[in-house]
Amino acid sequence: MIKYDIVVIGGGPAGLSAAIKASSNSKVLLIEREARLGGILKQCIHDGFGVVRFGEKLSGPEYADRFIKEIKKTNVEISLFSFVTEITKKDVYEITYACKDGMKRVSCDKIIIATGCRERTRNGIFVNGDRCSGVYTAGSAQNLVNILGVMPGRKAVILGSGDIGLIMARRLTLEGAQVVGVYEAKPTPSGLTRNIHQCLNDFNIPLHLSTTVTRVFGEQRLERVEISQVDDKMRPIAGTEQIVECDTLVLAVGLIPENELASSLAVKLDYKTKGAIVDQNCQTLTDGIYACGNALHVNDLVDYVSESGETAGESAGRQIRERKLVPISTNGKLLYTVPQMLDLNSDVSKVIMYFRASEDLAKQKITVTANGKEIFSKRYAKLLPPEMERIVVDFSQADLTGGQIVLSLGDF
Amino acid sequence: MNYKKVVDTVYKQYGVKVSVDTDDRSVIISGECDNWQNIVIIGKMFVDKKSGKHVVNNIRLIGATEKYPILPTVKDKKLDGTDWDVVVIGGGISGCAVARELSKYNLKILLCEKHSDVAHGASGANDGMVHAGIDLKRKCLKLHYVVRGNSMYEQVCRDLGVEFKREGQYVVFTSRFIKFLGRSYLTRAKKHGIAGVRIIGKKEICAIEPRVKDFAVGALKIPTTGSVSPYKLTIAYAENAVQNGAVVSLDTAVLSMEHTDDKITSIVTNRGTLSAKCVINCAGVFADKIAEMAGDKYFSIHPRKGIDLLLDPKANGLPTNAISLAPTLKTLKNNKNTKGGGIVKTVDGNILLGPNAHEVFDREDTSTEMSDINEVFNKQSPCCPSMQRSSIIAYFAGVRAPSYEEDFIIERSSKVKNLIHVAAIQSPGLTAAPAFSIDVAEKAVELLRSQGVTVDKNGNFNPVRQSPVCAKELSNEQRDELIKSNPDFGKIICRCEEVSLGEIKQAIHNPLGVATVDGVKRRVRAGMGRCQGGFCMPLVIKTIAEEKNVSYSEVLKGDGGSYIAVGEIKQI
């Protein structure tokens, strides 16, 4: 059995970054499920990737290509079309995976989970009615158009204003389909403001807020959908039903971190992010298991996915040490924060923290306190749940003996 | 039965004027009413167990036009002018099992199924429970076949290469009083010949299923209850029939029949007109319509829809056994038409909740409603309060095909001499099918012989159907060998259910020739997991297109018209 220092699972942007970083001082194996590296970026042919990191707007494949070129210069071993079937822990981790050459078994000291996320489905949001064809998740529709080169339909309704939904509204329009409208159950859009402008407004695609699809109709292929307005608890309001003719329904109703492998290792998950609970080094509460990218929490920019991959890769390359973990608690209208833990036995001087507001807010101040003493604050003119925020906090001067670290959001 | 009295009661209670006609087999009621539920209730009021007459309910629903059955889009002459010994109408569990049992004889057998795959109706949309028969109170055909059928499952599934598990079922008692009443089950089990049924104490049930510890005082253990994939078994029966010489013609609907007073002379389908020496009606929710086509309508089918919920096997808080709560006086009063459903563990390890039961006008209404989902979940959650609604990954509706007498109709027509009915096969039809299909085949042979046809045994009959390879079920060593012999088995396409390209290709080249996305899904589970095909669907389309040498836009989800792509980009 070949022994590696680190095995990275997932060859998308997070896994690529993690493997590249880790390879500087470790023997690394990267296991990728698909035939090619790049993860979901392969089908994201629109631009806008890399603005933060490279200061340019790249397409998804271009962004991935920079890392693929980079990883080829390292000594990372890459196993494509390889699917992890089992991980067990003895003295070291033992990983079994299937690939075209047979069943392989390797061992390693550390594992970096970079398995990305999956889309919520039609059933996950209880779209009822007939069982016809013509209902797609946005990612599937994107795959059909951008990878297979076929059109899912001619007249589409998009449910959910998440970024992929907005991107697909524009993409289908550019390919000649009619997008009747984007419907969002929440009172505010779920996607980035820039995507609302570039994908909807620029193409005169209407966005209907507080409205959802309540039923689909079609004997074989989708023929029409019923839309309804919803109340403030997102329950359909009787009497507001309207029928919209369409042959395609694209669902962009949220992403869920993929954590099957993490769960099989009993890695503790955060019910808010649906990813692992990690410290500032992306190490989970299970020693030797790291998580990064969208498997950790759903990011809106790939730049931050790469960043967390690097954090995971770099720290996994370091010597194993006893950790001293203290929880980071939140206060105020925060949806979540990552990391959820701080390891006092490693570097605390440049802790990258990500957070999201739980609702649209104006004039907010984020404050980080340790033992009641403020050590960081930043003001925001406005905060939106779809737009993740990033701060870098220096805890090195703080008194951490009491272990009370609080991230709080409030008016200023 | 004093029909006049019933007519008066109906008028008093529902304001419907019913006229009654009887013959030696049926009581035929007609009239009109604006409420379908009432029409069904009225139909039931005319059930007369003493006379054994069937109810033919011709009461018209005011304002509704009966939806014409969904018909295949294909029209050709493939079967035109052909002559068969036996034509089986309907590719559900009944039709497929009957075709397979008939293939033990040297006969020209044709099975017509109007959908693009077998098990498209109720046989594909039920909970897969192989019933013990404990809930059937009185002697009836259902009871006769359910007990026999249940005992045949090991053998049938071994022969047909279908997974079967006999893990038993627990009916949980929530009070000492109900536990006391539960003793009546023991008497019944003894009477029906259901082995091993016993009452277990609180300690034992809580050790088996800890999630009931807060409210269980004991349980009824029914060890002979099993589980099977209902569509996989139906497919296996059909495939084995085909391997033994039967012909399964999909996308083939019976549109009408020509008949004399006592004989069907020809069958008109969308693929031509054919003739048969023996016709077997296994048409499920349309069984009374087929009977009518043959001039032999002596029973009515009233469609009853049920919804099942499928939970994510990877979710937390789920029970690990098939469990249900014993009925209390209150729940008994509210549910007369269903055994009340329960929590079922499918053979694939999923937890399934359901089903409910609603009378519906439309025989093919497999749509789902939020109210159904709430009803089923709320009904079953008291049995395992730790279950989360968010664990639901899929839900589906099936339409049962009961008669008003609520018993199977398995007999030769007393009027049309070349017709056999296998009708009103509702739950536990799946359990019963292995048993009644043998009897039906014998009835058909007898029918043919009585017409002077020589019927010999099929000397080449092979009862064994190889089950398709399931790579993840193999040991690592066996799987390694398999991949080395064909690398496609190492390429995982469906990540949630761990299905390889090799398995998908094998499913595409099945003996029935079904090459649809749903066909692949049912055969090898690609797309059945938590992402519901979000990731693998495009790859399955690509594989079907490549294997069948068709364009992507020709690949269908299921039946004709259910296309997934409309053409290449830049073309619309």
Tab-separated table of C-alpha atoms in Angstrom, chain A:
chain	number	residue	atom	x	y	z
A	1	MET	CA	0.000	0.000	0.000
A	2	ILE	CA	1.421	3.371	-1.032
A	3	LYS	CA	1.668	5.831	1.828
A	4	TYR	CA	1.126	9.554	1.276
A	5	ASP	CA	1.431	12.425	3.702
A	6	ILE	CA	-1.763	13.971	2.430
A	7	VAL	CA	-4.615	12.826	0.237
A	8	VAL	CA	-6.810	15.552	-1.248
A	9	ILE	CA	-10.296	14.409	-2.262
A	10	GLY	CA	-11.737	16.531	-5.039
A	11	GLY	CA	-10.004	18.220	-7.977
A	12	GLY	CA	-12.062	21.388	-8.232
A	13	PRO	CA	-10.715	24.828	-7.305
A	14	ALA	CA	-10.473	24.035	-3.571
A	15	GLY	CA	-8.722	20.702	-4.016
A	16	LEU	CA	-6.328	22.066	-6.652
A	17	SER	CA	-5.223	24.929	-4.389
A	18	ALA	CA	-4.941	22.654	-1.391
A	19	ALA	CA	-2.842	20.099	-3.259
A	20	ILE	CA	-0.547	22.742	-4.759
A	21	LYS	CA	0.118	24.313	-1.366
A	22	ALA	CA	0.561	21.018	0.424
A	23	SER	CA	2.993	19.696	-2.174
A	24	SER	CA	5.721	22.131	-1.142
A	25	ASN	CA	6.714	19.907	1.761
A	26	SER	CA	4.514	16.791	1.517
A	27	LYS	CA	3.853	13.777	-0.640
A	28	VAL	CA	0.366	14.412	-1.987
A	29	LEU	CA	-2.233	12.389	-3.897
A	30	LEU	CA	-5.195	14.174	-5.473
A	31	ILE	CA	-8.238	11.992	-6.138
A	32	GLU	CA	-10.747	13.366	-8.656
A	33	ARG	CA	-14.085	11.724	-9.406
A	34	GLU	CA	-14.448	13.008	-12.954
A	35	ALA	CA	-12.397	12.486	-16.076
A	36	ARG	CA	-10.926	15.999	-15.914
A	37	LEU	CA	-9.744	18.401	-13.237
A	38	GLY	CA	-11.556	21.666	-12.548
A	39	GLY	CA	-14.772	20.589	-10.848
A	40	ILE	CA	-17.850	22.596	-11.666
A	41	LEU	CA	-15.684	25.347	-13.244
A	42	LYS	CA	-15.527	23.211	-16.382
A	43	GLN	CA	-19.101	24.097	-17.216
A	44	CYS	CA	-18.991	27.740	-15.991
A	45	ILE	CA	-18.060	29.341	-19.293
A	46	HIS	CA	-19.238	32.817	-18.230
A	47	ASP	CA	-16.738	35.358	-16.963
A	48	GLY	CA	-16.239	36.947	-13.560
A	49	PHE	CA	-13.909	34.422	-11.982
A	50	GLY	CA	-10.691	35.621	-10.387
A	51	VAL	CA	-11.521	39.327	-9.901
A	52	VAL	CA	-10.319	39.268	-6.296
A	53	ARG	CA	-7.377	36.957	-6.805
A	54	PHE	CA	-6.000	37.893	-10.223
A	55	GLY	CA	-7.615	41.281	-10.792
A	56	GLU	CA	-9.054	40.005	-14.067
A	57	LYS	CA	-12.314	38.508	-15.188
A	58	LEU	CA	-11.687	34.965	-16.294
A	59	SER	CA	-14.064	32.268	-17.439
A	60	GLY	CA	-14.409	29.193	-15.224
A	61	PRO	CA	-12.261	26.944	-17.417
A	62	GLU	CA	-9.609	29.677	-17.690
A	63	TYR	CA	-9.539	30.093	-13.924
A	64	ALA	CA	-9.223	26.338	-13.422
A	65	ASP	CA	-6.557	26.138	-16.094
A	66	ARG	CA	-4.228	28.437	-14.151
A	67	PHE	CA	-4.278	25.985	-11.250
A	68	ILE	CA	-4.099	22.922	-13.470
A	69	LYS	CA	-0.951	24.323	-15.108
A	70	GLU	CA	0.405	25.060	-11.649
A	71	ILE	CA	-0.282	21.608	-10.247
A	72	LYS	CA	1.412	19.955	-13.216
A	73	LYS	CA	4.629	21.702	-12.141
A	74	THR	CA	4.444	20.106	-8.699
A	75	ASN	CA	5.007	16.497	-7.730
A	76	VAL	CA	1.358	15.966	-6.763
A	77	GLU	CA	0.123	12.622	-8.028
A	78	ILE	CA	-3.275	12.878	-9.671
A	79	SER	CA	-5.740	10.043	-10.026
A	80	LEU	CA	-8.648	10.905	-12.338
A	81	PHE	CA	-12.022	9.166	-12.748
A	82	SER	CA	-11.432	7.854	-9.232
A	83	PHE	CA	-14.128	7.443	-6.656
A	84	VAL	CA	-13.482	7.012	-2.952
A	85	THR	CA	-15.560	4.119	-1.651
A	86	GLU	CA	-14.277	3.827	1.883
A	87	ILE	CA	-12.052	5.547	4.421
A	88	THR	CA	-11.014	3.819	7.603
A	89	LYS	CA	-8.803	4.983	10.419
A	90	LYS	CA	-6.196	2.739	11.952
A	91	ASP	CA	-2.860	4.285	12.905
A	92	VAL	CA	-3.161	6.146	9.642
A	93	TYR	CA	-6.099	6.753	7.324
A	94	GLU	CA	-6.692	4.082	4.710
A	95	ILE	CA	-8.532	5.106	1.586
A	96	THR	CA	-10.090	2.698	-0.902
A	97	TYR	CA	-11.094	4.027	-4.293
A	98	ALA	CA	-12.374	2.688	-7.577
A	99	CYS	CA	-10.767	3.803	-10.816
A	100	LYS	CA	-10.460	2.445	-14.335
A	101	ASP	CA	-7.473	0.308	-13.345
A	102	GLY	CA	-9.278	-1.430	-10.499
A	103	MET	CA	-9.694	-0.961	-6.778
A	104	LYS	CA	-6.844	0.943	-5.174
A	105	ARG	CA	-5.848	1.318	-1.563
A	106	VAL	CA	-3.588	3.991	-0.178
A	107	SER	CA	-2.801	5.276	3.279
A	108	CYS	CA	-2.085	8.770	4.538
A	109	ASP	CA	-1.665	10.863	7.656
A	110	LYS	CA	-4.059	13.589	6.646
A	111	ILE	CA	-7.043	14.043	4.385
A	112	ILE	CA	-8.268	17.248	2.829
A	113	ILE	CA	-11.943	17.131	1.910
A	114	ALA	CA	-12.631	19.326	-1.094
A	115	THR	CA	-15.750	17.619	-2.403
A	116	GLY	CA	-17.714	20.741	-3.289
A	117	CYS	CA	-21.460	20.982	-3.004
A	118	ARG	CA	-24.623	19.697	-4.629
A	119	GLU	CA	-27.817	21.417	-5.668
A	120	ARG	CA	-31.088	21.258	-3.845
A	121	THR	CA	-33.593	19.365	-5.956
A	122	ARG	CA	-37.193	19.717	-6.971
A	123	ASN	CA	-38.164	17.338	-4.189
A	124	GLY	CA	-36.092	19.233	-1.662
A	125	ILE	CA	-38.347	22.249	-2.040
A	126	PHE	CA	-41.546	20.277	-2.657
A	127	VAL	CA	-42.469	21.393	-6.146
A	128	ASN	CA	-45.591	19.299	-6.672
A	129	GLY	CA	-47.654	18.271	-9.657
A	130	ASP	CA	-46.972	16.008	-12.608
A	131	ARG	CA	-43.860	13.914	-13.151
A	132	CYS	CA	-42.979	15.200	-16.598
A	133	SER	CA	-39.604	15.944	-18.153
A	134	GLY	CA	-38.444	19.526	-18.483
A	135	VAL	CA	-37.541	20.249	-14.849
A	136	TYR	CA	-33.810	20.728	-14.305
A	137	THR	CA	-31.546	21.974	-11.591
A	138	ALA	CA	-29.590	24.960	-12.855
A	139	GLY	CA	-26.353	22.966	-12.774
A	140	SER	CA	-27.824	20.173	-14.892
A	141	ALA	CA	-29.197	22.698	-17.368
A	142	GLN	CA	-25.788	24.363	-17.473
A	143	ASN	CA	-24.128	21.026	-18.133
A	144	LEU	CA	-26.553	20.289	-20.991
A	145	VAL	CA	-25.894	23.647	-22.641
A	146	ASN	CA	-22.194	24.105	-21.988
A	147	ILE	CA	-20.849	20.555	-21.986
A	148	LEU	CA	-23.245	18.514	-24.125
A	149	GLY	CA	-24.085	21.507	-26.327
A	150	VAL	CA	-27.827	20.950	-26.321
A	151	MET	CA	-30.745	23.162	-25.333
A	152	PRO	CA	-33.000	21.976	-22.519
A	153	GLY	CA	-35.989	23.859	-23.919
A	154	ARG	CA	-37.402	26.870	-25.706
A	155	LYS	CA	-39.372	28.750	-23.098
A	156	ALA	CA	-38.065	28.721	-19.558
A	157	VAL	CA	-39.094	29.734	-16.073
A	158	ILE	CA	-36.315	30.049	-13.526
A	159	LEU	CA	-37.156	29.364	-9.899
A	160	GLY	CA	-34.676	30.874	-7.461
A	161	SER	CA	-32.474	33.877	-7.913
A	162	GLY	CA	-29.263	32.161	-6.840
A	163	ASP	CA	-26.246	32.959	-8.980
A	164	ILE	CA	-26.444	29.860	-11.188
A	165	GLY	CA	-30.112	30.640	-11.857
A	166	LEU	CA	-29.237	34.143	-12.963
A	167	ILE	CA	-26.323	32.936	-15.062
A	168	MET	CA	-28.578	30.349	-16.704
A	169	ALA	CA	-31.283	32.950	-17.399
A	170	ARG	CA	-28.732	34.874	-19.434
A	171	ARG	CA	-27.178	31.803	-20.990
A	172	LEU	CA	-30.506	30.427	-22.240
A	173	THR	CA	-31.455	33.863	-23.565
A	174	LEU	CA	-28.171	34.136	-25.463
A	175	GLU	CA	-28.837	30.747	-27.036
A	176	GLY	CA	-32.220	31.827	-28.306
A	177	ALA	CA	-34.579	30.522	-25.648
A	178	GLN	CA	-37.181	32.768	-24.098
A	179	VAL	CA	-36.819	33.234	-20.350
A	180	VAL	CA	-40.251	34.204	-19.084
A	181	GLY	CA	-39.020	35.299	-15.699
A	182	VAL	CA	-37.037	34.550	-12.586
A	183	TYR	CA	-39.164	33.791	-9.517
A	184	GLU	CA	-37.790	34.082	-5.995
A	185	ALA	CA	-39.678	33.059	-2.869
A	186	LYS	CA	-37.646	35.359	-0.664
A	187	PRO	CA	-38.364	39.107	-0.591
A	188	THR	CA	-34.761	39.805	-1.681
A	189	PRO	CA	-32.615	38.304	-4.453
A	190	SER	CA	-30.370	35.358	-3.539
A	191	GLY	CA	-27.647	36.070	-6.083
A	192	LEU	CA	-24.915	38.679	-6.283
A	193	THR	CA	-26.048	42.210	-7.144
A	194	ARG	CA	-23.677	42.263	-10.122
A	195	ASN	CA	-25.407	39.184	-11.524
A	196	ILE	CA	-28.864	40.766	-11.133
A	197	HIS	CA	-27.620	43.602	-13.333
A	198	GLN	CA	-25.551	41.688	-15.839
A	199	CYS	CA	-27.810	38.668	-16.254
A	200	LEU	CA	-31.342	39.984	-15.791
A	201	ASN	CA	-31.556	43.764	-16.163
A	202	ASP	CA	-29.319	43.868	-19.236
A	203	PHE	CA	-31.546	41.309	-20.948
A	204	ASN	CA	-34.913	42.629	-19.740
A	205	ILE	CA	-35.655	39.431	-17.847
A	206	PRO	CA	-38.172	40.181	-15.103
A	207	LEU	CA	-37.433	39.202	-11.492
A	208	HIS	CA	-40.493	38.430	-9.365
A	209	LEU	CA	-39.787	38.489	-5.644
A	210	SER	CA	-41.901	36.789	-2.939
A	211	THR	CA	-43.237	34.489	-5.654
A	212	THR	CA	-42.700	30.792	-6.121
A	213	VAL	CA	-43.654	27.886	-8.355
A	214	THR	CA	-46.341	25.858	-6.597
A	215	ARG	CA	-47.155	23.262	-9.221
A	216	VAL	CA	-45.974	21.857	-12.522
A	217	PHE	CA	-48.183	20.494	-15.282
A	218	GLY	CA	-47.360	18.264	-18.218
A	219	GLU	CA	-48.306	14.809	-19.396
A	220	GLN	CA	-44.896	13.926	-20.808
A	221	ARG	CA	-43.015	17.189	-21.151
A	222	LEU	CA	-43.559	20.282	-19.000
A	223	GLU	CA	-46.386	22.394	-20.446
A	224	ARG	CA	-46.947	25.072	-17.804
A	225	VAL	CA	-46.311	25.969	-14.179
A	226	GLU	CA	-48.465	27.546	-11.510
A	227	ILE	CA	-46.872	30.406	-9.624
A	228	SER	CA	-48.123	31.892	-6.366
A	229	GLN	CA	-47.145	34.784	-4.189
A	230	VAL	CA	-45.881	33.852	-0.750
A	231	ASP	CA	-46.323	35.479	2.649
A	232	ASP	CA	-43.505	36.538	4.961
A	233	LYS	CA	-43.086	32.932	6.122
A	234	MET	CA	-42.759	31.869	2.464
A	235	ARG	CA	-46.105	30.062	2.460
A	236	PRO	CA	-48.106	30.349	-0.780
A	237	ILE	CA	-51.034	32.779	-0.541
A	238	ALA	CA	-54.241	31.157	-1.787
A	239	GLY	CA	-55.931	33.078	-4.564
A	240	THR	CA	-52.703	34.489	-6.027
A	241	GLU	CA	-52.127	31.534	-8.372
A	242	GLN	CA	-51.232	32.307	-11.959
A	243	ILE	CA	-50.463	29.947	-14.814
A	244	VAL	CA	-47.306	30.505	-16.841
A	245	GLU	CA	-46.811	28.612	-20.099
A	246	CYS	CA	-43.312	27.171	-20.445
A	247	ASP	CA	-41.554	23.956	-21.459
A	248	THR	CA	-38.642	24.289	-19.063
A	249	LEU	CA	-38.303	24.912	-15.346
A	250	VAL	CA	-34.819	25.620	-14.068
A	251	LEU	CA	-34.321	25.354	-10.316
A	252	ALA	CA	-31.656	27.460	-8.634
A	253	VAL	CA	-32.825	26.954	-5.102
A	254	GLY	CA	-29.671	26.549	-3.147
A	255	LEU	CA	-26.528	24.539	-2.702
A	256	ILE	CA	-25.646	22.064	0.021
A	257	PRO	CA	-22.045	21.190	0.948
A	258	GLU	CA	-21.254	17.598	0.016
A	259	ASN	CA	-20.129	15.887	3.185
A	260	GLU	CA	-20.821	12.197	2.780
A	261	LEU	CA	-17.178	11.268	3.288
A	262	ALA	CA	-16.846	13.658	6.208
A	263	SER	CA	-19.928	12.102	7.808
A	264	SER	CA	-18.555	8.605	7.298
A	265	LEU	CA	-15.545	9.726	9.350
A	266	ALA	CA	-17.847	11.159	12.038
A	267	VAL	CA	-16.565	14.670	11.355
A	268	LYS	CA	-18.736	17.101	13.285
A	269	LEU	CA	-20.796	19.363	11.027
A	270	ASP	CA	-22.187	22.848	11.617
A	271	TYR	CA	-25.943	22.792	11.095
A	272	LYS	CA	-25.796	26.370	9.841
A	273	THR	CA	-23.176	25.914	7.110
A	274	LYS	CA	-23.898	22.183	6.589
A	275	GLY	CA	-20.138	21.846	6.306
A	276	ALA	CA	-17.575	20.761	8.878
A	277	ILE	CA	-16.777	22.772	11.982
A	278	VAL	CA	-13.183	23.937	11.494
A	279	ASP	CA	-10.489	26.000	13.140
A	280	GLN	CA	-8.605	28.792	11.411
A	281	ASN	CA	-6.429	26.186	9.692
A	282	CYS	CA	-9.463	24.463	8.112
A	283	GLN	CA	-8.857	21.458	10.325
A	284	THR	CA	-12.075	19.805	11.451
A	285	LEU	CA	-12.711	18.601	14.986
A	286	THR	CA	-11.376	15.213	13.848
A	287	ASP	CA	-7.573	15.398	13.943
A	288	GLY	CA	-5.992	15.081	10.530
A	289	ILE	CA	-9.147	15.810	8.536
A	290	TYR	CA	-9.330	19.182	6.808
A	291	ALA	CA	-12.190	20.718	4.850
A	292	CYS	CA	-12.175	23.565	2.376
A	293	GLY	CA	-14.048	25.232	-0.460
A	294	ASN	CA	-17.746	24.647	-0.963
A	295	ALA	CA	-17.648	21.422	1.036
A	296	LEU	CA	-16.896	23.654	4.018
A	297	HIS	CA	-19.500	26.325	3.280
A	298	VAL	CA	-21.047	27.570	0.069
A	299	ASN	CA	-19.019	30.463	-1.287
A	300	ASP	CA	-20.208	33.002	-3.818
A	301	LEU	CA	-16.767	33.693	-5.276
A	302	VAL	CA	-14.322	31.038	-6.420
A	303	ASP	CA	-11.478	33.250	-5.244
A	304	TYR	CA	-12.393	32.461	-1.639
A	305	VAL	CA	-12.742	28.781	-2.461
A	306	SER	CA	-9.129	28.787	-3.596
A	307	GLU	CA	-8.134	30.749	-0.528
A	308	SER	CA	-9.585	28.215	1.893
A	309	GLY	CA	-8.011	25.423	-0.150
A	310	GLU	CA	-4.638	27.079	0.318
A	311	THR	CA	-5.234	27.465	4.036
A	312	ALA	CA	-6.096	23.780	4.312
A	313	GLY	CA	-3.159	22.687	2.125
A	314	GLU	CA	-0.646	24.823	3.950
A	315	SER	CA	-1.687	23.792	7.439
A	316	ALA	CA	-2.012	20.103	6.535
A	317	GLY	CA	1.621	20.295	5.462
A	318	ARG	CA	2.673	21.252	8.976
A	319	GLN	CA	3.603	18.884	11.793
A	320	ILE	CA	0.764	17.419	13.804
A	321	ARG	CA	0.487	19.176	17.145
A	322	GLU	CA	-1.867	19.037	20.054
A	323	ARG	CA	-4.574	21.661	19.498
A	324	LYS	CA	-6.111	23.986	22.037
A	325	LEU	CA	-9.490	24.864	20.603
A	326	VAL	CA	-11.801	27.602	21.758
A	327	PRO	CA	-15.165	28.239	20.134
A	328	ILE	CA	-15.992	31.420	18.246
A	329	SER	CA	-19.560	32.375	19.028
A	330	THR	CA	-21.769	34.754	17.112
A	331	ASN	CA	-24.132	37.452	18.201
A	332	GLY	CA	-26.654	39.467	16.180
A	333	LYS	CA	-28.036	38.957	12.719
A	334	LEU	CA	-25.361	36.617	11.431
A	335	LEU	CA	-26.226	33.620	9.276
A	336	TYR	CA	-22.949	31.905	10.060
A	337	THR	CA	-19.262	32.352	10.480
A	338	VAL	CA	-16.294	30.236	9.407
A	339	PRO	CA	-14.085	29.219	11.195
A	340	GLN	CA	-16.145	28.237	14.176
A	341	MET	CA	-13.078	27.461	16.310
A	342	LEU	CA	-9.735	29.034	17.070
A	343	ASP	CA	-6.673	26.885	17.765
A	344	LEU	CA	-4.576	28.794	20.273
A	345	ASN	CA	-1.580	26.511	19.707
A	346	SER	CA	-1.080	27.709	16.154
A	347	ASP	CA	-0.698	31.099	14.529
A	348	VAL	CA	-3.512	33.458	15.486
A	349	SER	CA	-2.085	36.644	14.008
A	350	LYS	CA	-3.759	36.464	10.561
A	351	VAL	CA	-7.027	34.647	11.058
A	352	ILE	CA	-9.246	34.826	7.973
A	353	MET	CA	-12.900	34.880	8.968
A	354	TYR	CA	-15.867	34.620	6.619
A	355	PHE	CA	-19.387	35.571	7.577
A	356	ARG	CA	-22.800	36.289	6.118
A	357	ALA	CA	-25.560	38.534	7.417
A	358	SER	CA	-28.879	36.769	7.926
A	359	GLU	CA	-30.903	39.515	6.229
A	360	ASP	CA	-30.464	42.705	4.212
A	361	LEU	CA	-28.983	45.233	6.612
A	362	ALA	CA	-27.758	48.838	6.381
A	363	LYS	CA	-25.106	50.574	8.488
A	364	GLN	CA	-23.656	47.620	10.297
A	365	LYS	CA	-20.562	47.107	12.345
A	366	ILE	CA	-18.885	43.758	12.839
A	367	THR	CA	-16.978	43.481	16.097
A	368	VAL	CA	-14.664	40.754	17.318
A	369	THR	CA	-14.168	40.578	21.072
A	370	ALA	CA	-11.972	38.366	23.206
A	371	ASN	CA	-12.940	38.119	26.847
A	372	GLY	CA	-15.219	41.120	26.352
A	373	LYS	CA	-12.442	43.271	24.918
A	374	GLU	CA	-12.798	44.523	21.347
A	375	ILE	CA	-9.894	43.489	19.166
A	376	PHE	CA	-11.332	44.176	15.709
A	377	SER	CA	-14.165	46.101	14.134
A	378	LYS	CA	-15.270	47.070	10.645
A	379	ARG	CA	-18.201	49.114	9.358
A	380	TYR	CA	-20.396	48.289	6.366
A	381	ALA	CA	-22.816	50.625	4.592
A	382	LYS	CA	-24.872	47.554	3.771
A	383	LEU	CA	-24.745	43.783	4.170
A	384	LEU	CA	-26.629	41.256	2.056
A	385	PRO	CA	-26.976	37.517	2.776
A	386	PRO	CA	-25.886	36.515	-0.750
A	387	GLU	CA	-22.618	38.393	-0.386
A	388	MET	CA	-20.126	36.728	1.885
A	389	GLU	CA	-17.798	39.028	3.800
A	390	ARG	CA	-14.195	38.370	4.699
A	391	ILE	CA	-12.140	39.888	7.480
A	392	VAL	CA	-8.628	39.203	8.727
A	393	VAL	CA	-8.266	39.389	12.476
A	394	ASP	CA	-5.100	39.514	14.548
A	395	PHE	CA	-5.643	37.672	17.818
A	396	SER	CA	-1.960	37.622	18.792
A	397	GLN	CA	-2.250	40.545	21.185
A	398	ALA	CA	-5.584	39.462	22.636
A	399	ASP	CA	-6.140	37.894	26.021
A	400	LEU	CA	-7.429	34.457	25.085
A	401	THR	CA	-7.069	32.782	28.458
A	402	GLY	CA	-10.778	32.935	29.241
A	403	GLY	CA	-11.626	31.499	25.835
A	404	GLN	CA	-14.487	33.876	25.134
A	405	ILE	CA	-14.375	34.892	21.479
A	406	VAL	CA	-17.446	36.560	20.045
A	407	LEU	CA	-18.198	37.819	16.552
A	408	SER	CA	-21.076	40.250	16.752
A	409	LEU	CA	-23.018	42.304	14.289
A	410	GLY	CA	-24.884	45.425	15.271
A	411	ASP	CA	-26.024	48.870	14.118
A	412	PHE	CA	-23.710	51.799	14.238
